Amino acid sequence: MMKLIAFTIYFVINFLYLIKYGSRQEKIPIFFLALLFLGAHVLFYVFYQSVLKKIKMNGKMISVAIAICGIIYIFLSHIMKDPYSLNIDRWQTAEYSLDYWLHGKYIYSTRNFMGNIPSYLPGQLLLLLGFYLLGNVGYMQAAALMLFGVVSKFVFKSFKTAFLAVFMLVFSLTYLYEAICKSDFISSFILTSAFILYWNKKYSHNYFQKPILLGLIVGILFLTRSVVLVPLILFLGRSFFLATLGEKMKFSLTFLGFVSVLLSSVLLPAESVEYILAYNPLGVQGQANVFVMLFFVLITIFLSFIIKKMKHVFFCSSVIVFLLMLSFIVEQIIINTETNFINITYLTAALPYCIISFCLYSEENEVVKV
């Protein structure tokens, strides 16, 4: 049942993208596209086990597949020639946010050509910096994909499970759209997923074995997108409670110190505290109202002390993140936002978690064998 729920979340996220953007073209009826899309996913769910059992897979084949997929997605980031005519603004927002950040200017009061203000937190800017210097922020998606593939190859018991995870991400309609738009939204959640998988594999006996390094990594991830707080709490909450006092102190001081430095880099250029309150990223990052956020955070903290297995961490992450983002969309509808402008992008935050959850349950049920 949990495997089915994880796959349903995966399907719904992609299906909504198909409906929203497929309805803008007139060559193929949207009803036909929807039926074809539904049929393809039903066939995948029913037959993927038997297909994978027939495929011979080894480490070299996985590495080659990851490299080819990375090259394809680098190419996709160069497809879009006229983003202005398509009303795609994410690439421009990322570029001028990084430019402002590097030159010590306040980011959050400048609107892009569509009238939207940036929502970038400094952790995401730090991760984007290298790709900005290379000349294309869209490379971030390709890099996240390849890292996801390498970690999957390292972590999963079967090469076939790693292939399944990469396959589901590569052929996700939402990820394809994000790559073409040179958007970085999903990348922060992919990186968080890869980190959790790797850290669990490397330090399964004690997550806080290297508290300073852990504090630095969690500090960066925490300041990418606020919603990554959910999987990080589910993963580390119980272990933090059980860690020694010394481990807690080292982790906490490193985390708080690094977060403070990163936040200072984007907030100090502001004219005043009032200016920060008027123009800040939290209002546009896809959060629902304070009480809804508090409700989901409390549930997350509670579950972090109950769940013990990775499959539960990723399953709960996919469900909670999906419902949290869905609540924000419902809130948009309630306040009479036009349906055409409802940002379903927020739902993609749950994409990597439901993919990994699906793969973990598949592996545990021995539907994917070495």
Short mmCIF file of C-alpha atoms in Angstrom, two decimals:
data_model
loop_
_atom_site.label_atom_id
_atom_site.label_comp_id
_atom_site.label_asym_id
_atom_site.label_seq_id
_atom_site.Cartn_x
_atom_site.Cartn_y
_atom_site.Cartn_z
CA MET A 1 0.00 0.00 0.00
CA MET A 2 2.79 2.44 0.86
CA LYS A 3 4.53 1.67 -2.42
CA LEU A 4 1.28 2.41 -4.25
CA ILE A 5 0.81 5.68 -2.35
CA ALA A 6 4.35 6.79 -3.20
CA PHE A 7 3.77 6.00 -6.88
CA THR A 8 0.41 7.79 -6.82
CA ILE A 9 2.09 10.96 -5.55
CA TYR A 10 4.66 10.62 -8.34
CA PHE A 11 1.87 10.23 -10.91
CA VAL A 12 -0.27 13.11 -9.59
CA ILE A 13 2.65 15.56 -9.64
CA ASN A 14 3.45 14.75 -13.27
CA PHE A 15 -0.20 14.51 -14.30
CA LEU A 16 -0.92 18.04 -13.06
CA TYR A 17 1.99 19.32 -15.15
CA LEU A 18 0.56 17.56 -18.18
CA ILE A 19 -2.88 19.11 -17.65
CA LYS A 20 -1.60 22.63 -16.98
CA TYR A 21 0.92 22.90 -19.80
CA GLY A 22 -0.56 20.35 -22.22
CA SER A 23 -3.80 22.33 -22.35
CA ARG A 24 -1.87 25.30 -23.80
CA GLN A 25 -1.30 23.47 -27.10
CA GLU A 26 -4.01 22.69 -29.63
CA LYS A 27 -2.44 19.96 -31.79
CA ILE A 28 -3.41 17.03 -29.54
CA PRO A 29 -6.62 17.02 -27.44
CA ILE A 30 -5.78 17.23 -23.76
CA PHE A 31 -8.25 14.43 -22.97
CA PHE A 32 -6.36 12.08 -25.28
CA LEU A 33 -3.03 13.11 -23.75
CA ALA A 34 -4.39 12.50 -20.26
CA LEU A 35 -5.63 9.00 -21.16
CA LEU A 36 -2.31 8.15 -22.82
CA PHE A 37 -0.39 9.43 -19.81
CA LEU A 38 -2.55 7.48 -17.38
CA GLY A 39 -2.24 4.31 -19.44
CA ALA A 40 1.54 4.59 -19.64
CA HIS A 41 1.85 4.90 -15.86
CA VAL A 42 -0.54 2.02 -15.20
CA LEU A 43 1.48 -0.19 -17.55
CA PHE A 44 4.71 0.90 -15.88
CA TYR A 45 3.42 0.06 -12.40
CA VAL A 46 2.09 -3.33 -13.48
CA PHE A 47 5.03 -4.51 -15.59
CA TYR A 48 8.17 -2.75 -14.32
CA GLN A 49 9.02 -5.68 -12.04
CA SER A 50 9.03 -8.28 -14.81
CA VAL A 51 10.90 -5.97 -17.20
CA LEU A 52 13.66 -5.22 -14.69
CA LYS A 53 14.09 -8.92 -13.93
CA LYS A 54 14.93 -9.54 -17.58
CA ILE A 55 17.48 -6.72 -17.82
CA LYS A 56 21.11 -7.50 -17.04
CA MET A 57 22.66 -4.61 -15.14
CA ASN A 58 26.13 -3.87 -13.77
CA GLY A 59 27.97 -0.92 -12.30
CA LYS A 60 29.53 0.23 -15.59
CA MET A 61 26.19 0.27 -17.34
CA ILE A 62 24.71 2.43 -14.57
CA SER A 63 27.64 4.86 -14.75
CA VAL A 64 27.34 5.18 -18.53
CA ALA A 65 23.57 5.71 -18.27
CA ILE A 66 24.05 8.43 -15.62
CA ALA A 67 26.66 10.20 -17.75
CA ILE A 68 24.47 10.08 -20.87
CA CYS A 69 21.45 11.41 -18.94
CA GLY A 70 23.57 14.22 -17.52
CA ILE A 71 24.77 15.23 -21.00
CA ILE A 72 21.20 15.15 -22.34
CA TYR A 73 19.99 17.42 -19.54
CA ILE A 74 22.87 19.82 -20.11
CA PHE A 75 21.73 20.00 -23.72
CA LEU A 76 18.12 20.57 -22.61
CA SER A 77 19.18 23.61 -20.60
CA HIS A 78 20.20 25.24 -23.92
CA ILE A 79 16.95 24.52 -25.80
CA MET A 80 15.00 27.54 -24.62
CA LYS A 81 15.83 30.45 -26.94
CA ASP A 82 13.20 33.03 -26.06
CA PRO A 83 12.10 32.66 -22.41
CA TYR A 84 10.51 36.10 -22.42
CA SER A 85 7.88 35.10 -24.99
CA LEU A 86 7.10 31.95 -22.99
CA ASN A 87 6.75 33.92 -19.74
CA ILE A 88 9.43 31.85 -17.99
CA ASP A 89 11.23 33.88 -15.36
CA ARG A 90 13.11 31.46 -13.12
CA TRP A 91 16.40 31.63 -15.01
CA GLN A 92 16.43 35.44 -14.92
CA THR A 93 15.54 35.52 -11.22
CA ALA A 94 18.39 33.14 -10.37
CA GLU A 95 20.91 35.09 -12.43
CA TYR A 96 20.20 38.57 -11.08
CA SER A 97 19.82 37.23 -7.52
CA LEU A 98 23.32 35.80 -7.74
CA ASP A 99 24.62 39.00 -9.31
CA TYR A 100 23.12 41.11 -6.52
CA TRP A 101 24.40 38.71 -3.86
CA LEU A 102 27.97 38.80 -5.19
CA HIS A 103 27.91 42.61 -5.33
CA GLY A 104 26.46 43.10 -1.87
CA LYS A 105 23.02 44.32 -2.96
CA TYR A 106 19.71 43.44 -1.34
CA ILE A 107 18.00 40.73 -3.41
CA TYR A 108 14.39 40.58 -2.33
CA SER A 109 13.04 43.97 -3.38
CA THR A 110 13.78 43.72 -7.12
CA ARG A 111 11.08 42.27 -9.36
CA ASN A 112 11.81 40.31 -12.52
CA PHE A 113 10.25 40.96 -15.91
CA MET A 114 7.06 39.16 -14.81
CA GLY A 115 6.73 41.21 -11.63
CA ASN A 116 7.78 38.44 -9.23
CA ILE A 117 10.29 38.89 -6.42
CA PRO A 118 13.05 36.33 -5.71
CA SER A 119 12.60 33.63 -3.10
CA TYR A 120 16.19 32.40 -3.05
CA LEU A 121 17.75 31.62 0.30
CA PRO A 122 21.55 31.92 0.58
CA GLY A 123 22.15 28.16 0.73
CA GLN A 124 20.61 27.78 -2.72
CA LEU A 125 22.60 30.74 -4.01
CA LEU A 126 25.77 29.09 -2.73
CA LEU A 127 24.95 25.87 -4.57
CA LEU A 128 24.12 27.77 -7.77
CA LEU A 129 27.26 29.91 -7.70
CA GLY A 130 29.52 27.52 -9.61
CA PHE A 131 26.98 27.03 -12.40
CA TYR A 132 26.39 30.79 -12.61
CA LEU A 133 30.13 31.29 -13.14
CA LEU A 134 30.02 28.62 -15.87
CA GLY A 135 27.40 30.73 -17.63
CA ASN A 136 24.23 28.65 -17.21
CA VAL A 137 22.32 28.15 -13.96
CA GLY A 138 20.41 25.34 -15.71
CA TYR A 139 23.44 23.08 -15.29
CA MET A 140 22.36 22.73 -11.66
CA GLN A 141 19.61 20.30 -12.65
CA ALA A 142 22.00 18.12 -14.67
CA ALA A 143 24.51 18.08 -11.80
CA ALA A 144 21.78 17.17 -9.30
CA LEU A 145 20.65 14.34 -11.58
CA MET A 146 24.15 12.88 -11.89
CA LEU A 147 24.77 13.16 -8.14
CA PHE A 148 21.44 11.46 -7.50
CA GLY A 149 22.46 8.65 -9.84
CA VAL A 150 25.90 8.17 -8.29
CA VAL A 151 24.48 8.07 -4.76
CA SER A 152 21.73 5.65 -5.85
CA LYS A 153 24.37 3.35 -7.33
CA PHE A 154 26.33 3.51 -4.08
CA VAL A 155 23.39 3.09 -1.70
CA PHE A 156 20.87 0.66 -3.18
CA LYS A 157 21.52 -3.04 -2.82
CA SER A 158 20.75 -3.68 -6.47
CA PHE A 159 21.99 -1.89 -9.58
CA LYS A 160 18.50 -2.42 -10.96
CA THR A 161 17.01 -0.37 -8.11
CA ALA A 162 19.48 2.42 -8.85
CA PHE A 163 18.50 2.27 -12.52
CA LEU A 164 14.81 2.41 -11.55
CA ALA A 165 15.38 5.53 -9.42
CA VAL A 166 17.30 7.33 -12.18
CA PHE A 167 14.78 6.23 -14.81
CA MET A 168 11.83 7.61 -12.83
CA LEU A 169 13.57 10.95 -12.33
CA VAL A 170 14.87 11.31 -15.89
CA PHE A 171 11.47 10.57 -17.46
CA SER A 172 9.51 12.67 -15.01
CA LEU A 173 7.58 15.32 -16.94
CA THR A 174 8.10 17.83 -14.13
CA TYR A 175 11.86 17.35 -14.10
CA LEU A 176 12.03 17.63 -17.88
CA TYR A 177 10.08 20.90 -17.78
CA GLU A 178 12.27 22.29 -14.99
CA ALA A 179 15.45 21.47 -16.92
CA ILE A 180 14.25 23.16 -20.11
CA CYS A 181 13.20 26.23 -18.12
CA LYS A 182 16.64 26.37 -16.45
CA SER A 183 14.92 26.18 -13.10
CA ASP A 184 16.68 24.95 -9.98
CA PHE A 185 13.62 24.27 -7.82
CA ILE A 186 13.75 20.46 -7.67
CA SER A 187 17.54 20.38 -7.32
CA SER A 188 17.57 21.33 -3.63
CA PHE A 189 15.21 18.45 -2.80
CA ILE A 190 17.22 16.03 -4.93
CA LEU A 191 20.40 17.05 -3.12
CA THR A 192 18.70 16.63 0.26
CA SER A 193 17.53 13.16 -0.74
CA ALA A 194 21.00 12.21 -1.96
CA PHE A 195 22.53 13.50 1.28
CA ILE A 196 20.14 11.48 3.45
CA LEU A 197 20.78 8.30 1.44
CA TYR A 198 24.55 8.74 1.52
CA TRP A 199 24.80 9.76 5.18
CA ASN A 200 22.63 6.84 6.28
CA LYS A 201 24.81 4.43 4.33
CA LYS A 202 28.10 5.92 5.52
CA TYR A 203 27.27 6.57 9.19
CA SER A 204 24.35 4.26 9.87
CA HIS A 205 25.57 3.42 13.38
CA ASN A 206 25.79 7.08 14.44
CA TYR A 207 24.62 9.98 12.27
CA PHE A 208 26.46 12.44 14.51
CA GLN A 209 29.84 10.78 14.22
CA LYS A 210 31.09 13.86 12.34
CA PRO A 211 28.98 16.63 13.92
CA ILE A 212 30.90 19.60 12.47
CA LEU A 213 30.69 18.34 8.89
CA LEU A 214 27.05 17.41 9.45
CA GLY A 215 26.33 20.90 10.80
CA LEU A 216 27.85 22.52 7.70
CA ILE A 217 25.92 20.32 5.25
CA VAL A 218 22.59 20.65 7.09
CA GLY A 219 23.15 24.41 7.36
CA ILE A 220 23.49 24.74 3.59
CA LEU A 221 20.53 22.45 2.84
CA PHE A 222 18.36 24.19 5.44
CA LEU A 223 18.90 27.49 3.62
CA THR A 224 17.98 26.17 0.17
CA ARG A 225 14.23 25.78 0.60
CA SER A 226 12.40 25.97 3.89
CA VAL A 227 10.46 22.75 3.17
CA VAL A 228 13.64 20.63 3.33
CA LEU A 229 13.17 20.99 7.08
CA VAL A 230 10.65 18.12 6.90
CA PRO A 231 12.95 15.32 5.62
CA LEU A 232 15.89 16.62 7.67
CA ILE A 233 13.86 16.45 10.90
CA LEU A 234 12.52 13.00 10.03
CA PHE A 235 16.06 11.80 9.33
CA LEU A 236 17.98 13.41 12.19
CA GLY A 237 15.40 14.19 14.89
CA ARG A 238 15.61 10.98 16.90
CA SER A 239 19.37 10.64 16.40
CA PHE A 240 19.95 14.19 17.66
CA PHE A 241 18.03 13.37 20.84
CA LEU A 242 20.18 10.25 21.37
CA ALA A 243 23.51 11.92 20.52
CA THR A 244 26.03 12.79 23.24
CA LEU A 245 26.15 16.29 24.69
CA GLY A 246 29.44 16.96 22.91
CA GLU A 247 28.04 15.87 19.55
CA LYS A 248 24.96 18.03 20.06
CA MET A 249 27.05 21.08 20.96
CA LYS A 250 29.44 20.71 18.01
CA PHE A 251 26.60 20.19 15.57
CA SER A 252 24.44 23.01 16.95
CA LEU A 253 27.23 25.59 17.10
CA THR A 254 28.41 24.76 13.58
CA PHE A 255 24.88 24.77 12.20
CA LEU A 256 23.84 28.03 13.88
CA GLY A 257 27.14 29.74 13.10
CA PHE A 258 27.09 28.84 9.42
CA VAL A 259 23.40 29.68 9.04
CA SER A 260 24.01 33.06 10.69
CA VAL A 261 26.86 33.86 8.29
CA LEU A 262 24.80 32.89 5.23
CA LEU A 263 21.74 34.82 6.37
CA SER A 264 23.87 37.87 7.13
CA SER A 265 25.17 37.85 3.56
CA VAL A 266 21.67 38.46 2.18
CA LEU A 267 20.11 40.52 4.99
CA LEU A 268 22.83 43.03 5.90
CA PRO A 269 22.54 44.96 2.60
CA ALA A 270 18.91 45.84 3.49
CA GLU A 271 18.10 49.42 4.41
CA SER A 272 16.39 48.54 7.71
CA VAL A 273 14.61 45.81 9.64
CA GLU A 274 11.29 47.16 8.37
CA TYR A 275 12.57 46.80 4.82
CA ILE A 276 13.40 43.12 5.49
CA LEU A 277 9.92 42.51 6.92
CA ALA A 278 8.35 44.10 3.84
CA TYR A 279 10.57 42.30 1.31
CA ASN A 280 11.68 38.78 2.20
CA PRO A 281 11.62 35.35 0.55
CA LEU A 282 9.53 33.38 3.03
CA GLY A 283 6.23 34.73 1.77
CA VAL A 284 6.80 33.34 -1.73
CA GLN A 285 8.50 30.00 -0.99
CA GLY A 286 5.31 27.96 -0.98
CA GLN A 287 4.42 27.98 2.69
CA ALA A 288 0.84 27.84 3.83
CA ASN A 289 -0.24 30.02 6.75
CA VAL A 290 1.59 29.83 10.07
CA PHE A 291 -0.88 27.48 11.75
CA VAL A 292 -0.80 24.98 8.88
CA MET A 293 3.00 25.08 8.87
CA LEU A 294 3.10 24.55 12.63
CA PHE A 295 0.72 21.61 12.33
CA PHE A 296 2.92 19.83 9.79
CA VAL A 297 6.13 20.62 11.69
CA LEU A 298 4.70 19.16 14.91
CA ILE A 299 3.61 16.00 13.06
CA THR A 300 7.10 15.74 11.54
CA ILE A 301 8.81 16.05 14.93
CA PHE A 302 6.46 13.46 16.42
CA LEU A 303 7.07 10.98 13.60
CA SER A 304 10.85 11.47 13.78
CA PHE A 305 10.84 9.71 17.17
CA ILE A 306 8.78 6.80 15.87
CA ILE A 307 10.19 5.89 12.48
CA LYS A 308 13.48 4.02 12.32
CA LYS A 309 13.90 2.81 8.73
CA MET A 310 14.90 4.75 5.63
CA LYS A 311 11.82 3.61 3.74
CA HIS A 312 9.69 5.29 6.42
CA VAL A 313 11.78 8.48 6.35
CA PHE A 314 11.25 8.88 2.62
CA PHE A 315 7.64 7.76 2.63
CA CYS A 316 6.68 10.21 5.38
CA SER A 317 8.73 12.94 3.68
CA SER A 318 6.90 12.45 0.38
CA VAL A 319 3.45 12.45 2.00
CA ILE A 320 4.04 15.40 4.37
CA VAL A 321 5.82 17.57 1.79
CA PHE A 322 3.13 16.82 -0.79
CA LEU A 323 0.29 17.65 1.61
CA LEU A 324 2.05 20.76 2.86
CA MET A 325 2.54 22.10 -0.64
CA LEU A 326 -0.98 21.06 -1.60
CA SER A 327 -2.35 23.06 1.34
CA PHE A 328 -0.57 26.14 -0.02
CA ILE A 329 -2.17 25.62 -3.44
CA VAL A 330 -5.59 25.18 -1.82
CA GLU A 331 -4.96 28.43 0.03
CA GLN A 332 -4.21 30.11 -3.30
CA ILE A 333 -7.53 28.85 -4.68
CA ILE A 334 -9.43 30.04 -1.61
CA ILE A 335 -8.09 33.57 -2.01
CA ASN A 336 -9.40 33.53 -5.60
CA THR A 337 -6.13 33.11 -7.47
CA GLU A 338 -6.89 32.41 -11.12
CA THR A 339 -6.49 28.70 -11.81
CA ASN A 340 -4.15 29.34 -14.73
CA PHE A 341 -1.67 31.05 -12.41
CA ILE A 342 -1.70 28.53 -9.56
CA ASN A 343 1.90 27.43 -9.14
CA ILE A 344 1.86 23.62 -9.15
CA THR A 345 5.67 23.74 -9.17
CA TYR A 346 5.57 23.59 -5.38
CA LEU A 347 4.26 20.02 -5.51
CA THR A 348 7.47 18.87 -7.21
CA ALA A 349 9.23 19.27 -3.86
CA ALA A 350 7.89 15.80 -3.04
CA LEU A 351 9.15 14.21 -6.28
CA PRO A 352 12.57 12.81 -5.22
CA TYR A 353 11.19 11.53 -1.91
CA CYS A 354 8.35 9.57 -3.50
CA ILE A 355 10.73 8.12 -6.11
CA ILE A 356 13.17 6.88 -3.47
CA SER A 357 10.33 5.64 -1.28
CA PHE A 358 8.92 3.66 -4.20
CA CYS A 359 12.34 2.18 -4.96
CA LEU A 360 13.04 1.25 -1.33
CA TYR A 361 9.74 -0.58 -1.01
CA SER A 362 10.35 -2.30 -4.35
CA GLU A 363 13.77 -3.44 -3.19
CA GLU A 364 12.48 -4.65 0.16
CA ASN A 365 9.71 -6.66 -1.50
CA GLU A 366 12.36 -8.26 -3.70
CA VAL A 367 10.65 -7.18 -6.86
CA VAL A 368 14.02 -5.81 -7.96
CA LYS A 369 16.78 -8.38 -7.60
CA VAL A 370 20.54 -8.17 -8.00
#
